[in-house]
Amino acid sequence: MRLSGKLSLAVLISGRGSNLQALIDACEDPGFPAAIKIVVSNRPAVYGLERAQNHNIPVQAIDHKQYSSRETFEDALSDALERHAPDLICLAGFMRVLTPHFIRRWEGKIINIHPSLLPAYKGVDTHARVLADGGAESGCSVHYVTAELDSGPVIVQRRVPVLPGDTPDILAARILEQEHIAYPEAVRRIAETMNG
Ligand code: GRF
């Protein structure tokens, strides 16, 4: 890595990109130990791409629908990423499941944010499931991506209470605020570890 001493990041998104924005804002602090080199979306014309462009960060849309298989899509994604040689690939609301084909190629360099306290509530519809179970708390986890979905080592977690009257949307919003703190914190911890 890192002539500048900073960890170089690629951020993968599929939508509105509020976690991307949290990373952009963190990286704009000169003391933050990472910089975003490229933002890639698997959906064209999403708001997250605009957020990156507003900060002069290179963007690329790679529409998964244009590819005949997950692997050919992933190869196009890897080719785009390789041009920027990222130290770390941050999945931020990236809604494609990545296969071992991609994960092996970037072994140990992919992290994700998931809106539950992993290992609880892997997969989708986390908030509805937490509420259906009558859980007292939930939260978010930033974790390494491994071949098994939402199962890699956790880097940072932040907790929130589940409150009376919560709906999935209300709980999601409370957790999202914590995601925006957790993601930059996880990147900082990784940068500090890699810098020894
Ligand atoms: C977040 O809740 C994240 O945990 C989940 O997808 C959502 C993405 O939101 N994986 P945003 O695009 O970062 O605003």
Short mmCIF file of N, CA, C and O and ligand atoms in Angstrom, two decimals, residues 13-21 51 91-95 112-116 127 140-141 172 175-176 179-180, ligand 1:
data_model
loop_
_atom_site.label_atom_id
_atom_site.label_comp_id
_atom_site.label_asym_id
_atom_site.label_seq_id
_atom_site.Cartn_x
_atom_site.Cartn_y
_atom_site.Cartn_z
N ILE A 13 -21.44 -0.22 -3.78
CA ILE A 13 -22.78 0.18 -3.34
C ILE A 13 -23.83 -0.36 -4.32
O ILE A 13 -23.50 -0.82 -5.42
N SER A 14 -25.09 -0.26 -3.88
CA SER A 14 -26.20 -0.58 -4.79
C SER A 14 -27.30 0.47 -4.75
O SER A 14 -28.32 0.31 -5.43
N GLY A 15 -27.16 1.50 -3.90
CA GLY A 15 -28.31 2.40 -3.73
C GLY A 15 -27.97 3.76 -3.19
O GLY A 15 -27.07 4.43 -3.69
N ARG A 16 -28.66 4.12 -2.11
CA ARG A 16 -28.62 5.52 -1.66
C ARG A 16 -27.26 5.93 -1.10
O ARG A 16 -26.92 7.11 -1.07
N GLY A 17 -26.51 4.98 -0.54
CA GLY A 17 -25.13 5.28 -0.18
C GLY A 17 -24.93 6.14 1.06
O GLY A 17 -23.96 6.89 1.14
N SER A 18 -25.78 5.97 2.07
CA SER A 18 -25.54 6.79 3.28
C SER A 18 -24.30 6.30 4.03
O SER A 18 -23.58 7.12 4.64
N ASN A 19 -24.01 5.03 4.01
CA ASN A 19 -22.76 4.55 4.62
C ASN A 19 -21.55 5.01 3.81
O ASN A 19 -20.51 5.34 4.38
N LEU A 20 -21.69 5.02 2.50
CA LEU A 20 -20.63 5.60 1.66
C LEU A 20 -20.37 7.04 2.09
O LEU A 20 -19.22 7.46 2.24
N GLN A 21 -21.46 7.81 2.30
CA GLN A 21 -21.30 9.21 2.70
C GLN A 21 -20.53 9.32 4.02
O GLN A 21 -19.68 10.20 4.18
N ARG A 51 -23.31 10.97 -4.87
CA ARG A 51 -22.60 11.42 -3.66
C ARG A 51 -21.08 11.40 -3.91
O ARG A 51 -20.37 12.34 -3.52
N LEU A 91 -17.99 -3.07 1.37
CA LEU A 91 -19.35 -3.23 0.87
C LEU A 91 -20.25 -2.35 1.72
O LEU A 91 -20.29 -2.48 2.95
N ALA A 92 -20.97 -1.44 1.07
CA ALA A 92 -21.79 -0.48 1.81
C ALA A 92 -23.18 -0.46 1.17
O ALA A 92 -23.43 0.30 0.25
N GLY A 93 -24.03 -1.36 1.65
CA GLY A 93 -25.33 -1.50 1.02
C GLY A 93 -25.22 -2.11 -0.36
O GLY A 93 -26.02 -1.81 -1.25
N PHE A 94 -24.23 -2.98 -0.54
CA PHE A 94 -24.04 -3.67 -1.82
C PHE A 94 -24.90 -4.94 -1.80
O PHE A 94 -24.69 -5.80 -0.96
N MET A 95 -25.88 -4.99 -2.70
CA MET A 95 -26.93 -5.99 -2.56
C MET A 95 -26.75 -7.24 -3.44
O MET A 95 -27.70 -7.99 -3.64
N ASN A 112 -17.85 -5.73 5.23
CA ASN A 112 -19.26 -5.44 4.97
C ASN A 112 -19.88 -4.86 6.22
O ASN A 112 -19.39 -5.10 7.33
N ILE A 113 -20.95 -4.08 6.04
CA ILE A 113 -21.75 -3.67 7.21
C ILE A 113 -23.11 -4.33 7.13
O ILE A 113 -23.74 -4.38 6.07
N HIS A 114 -23.50 -4.89 8.27
CA HIS A 114 -24.76 -5.64 8.34
C HIS A 114 -25.59 -5.10 9.50
O HIS A 114 -25.06 -4.91 10.60
N PRO A 115 -26.90 -4.89 9.28
CA PRO A 115 -27.71 -4.25 10.32
C PRO A 115 -28.26 -5.22 11.36
O PRO A 115 -29.47 -5.31 11.57
N SER A 116 -27.38 -5.95 12.01
CA SER A 116 -27.77 -6.75 13.18
C SER A 116 -26.51 -6.99 14.01
O SER A 116 -25.39 -6.70 13.56
N HIS A 127 -34.63 -6.51 10.74
CA HIS A 127 -35.39 -5.73 11.74
C HIS A 127 -36.74 -6.38 12.03
O HIS A 127 -37.15 -6.48 13.18
N CYS A 140 -25.61 -3.03 14.78
CA CYS A 140 -24.96 -3.26 13.50
C CYS A 140 -23.58 -3.86 13.72
O CYS A 140 -23.00 -3.73 14.80
N SER A 141 -23.09 -4.49 12.67
CA SER A 141 -21.78 -5.15 12.73
C SER A 141 -21.02 -4.85 11.44
O SER A 141 -21.57 -4.99 10.35
N ALA A 172 -34.69 0.38 11.89
CA ALA A 172 -33.64 0.52 10.86
C ALA A 172 -32.99 1.89 10.93
O ALA A 172 -31.76 2.02 10.84
N ILE A 175 -30.67 2.19 13.90
CA ILE A 175 -29.43 1.43 13.67
C ILE A 175 -28.55 2.14 12.64
O ILE A 175 -27.32 2.20 12.78
N LEU A 176 -29.19 2.72 11.62
CA LEU A 176 -28.40 3.36 10.55
C LEU A 176 -27.50 4.46 11.11
O LEU A 176 -26.35 4.61 10.67
N GLU A 179 -24.57 2.77 12.26
CA GLU A 179 -23.75 2.27 11.14
C GLU A 179 -22.76 3.35 10.69
O GLU A 179 -21.61 3.06 10.37
N HIS A 180 -23.26 4.59 10.68
CA HIS A 180 -22.43 5.68 10.15
C HIS A 180 -21.25 5.98 11.06
O HIS A 180 -20.27 6.59 10.63
C1 GRF B 1 -27.62 -0.46 5.48
O1 GRF B 1 -28.61 -0.63 6.44
C2 GRF B 1 -26.64 -1.60 5.53
O2 GRF B 1 -26.47 -2.12 6.81
C3 GRF B 1 -27.32 -2.63 4.68
O3 GRF B 1 -27.90 -1.90 3.62
C4 GRF B 1 -28.18 -0.56 4.07
C5 GRF B 1 -27.47 0.36 3.11
O4 GRF B 1 -27.78 1.70 3.33
N1 GRF B 1 -26.38 -3.64 4.27
P1 GRF B 1 -26.97 2.83 2.57
O5 GRF B 1 -27.05 2.56 1.07
O6 GRF B 1 -25.56 2.82 3.07
O7 GRF B 1 -27.68 4.10 2.92
#
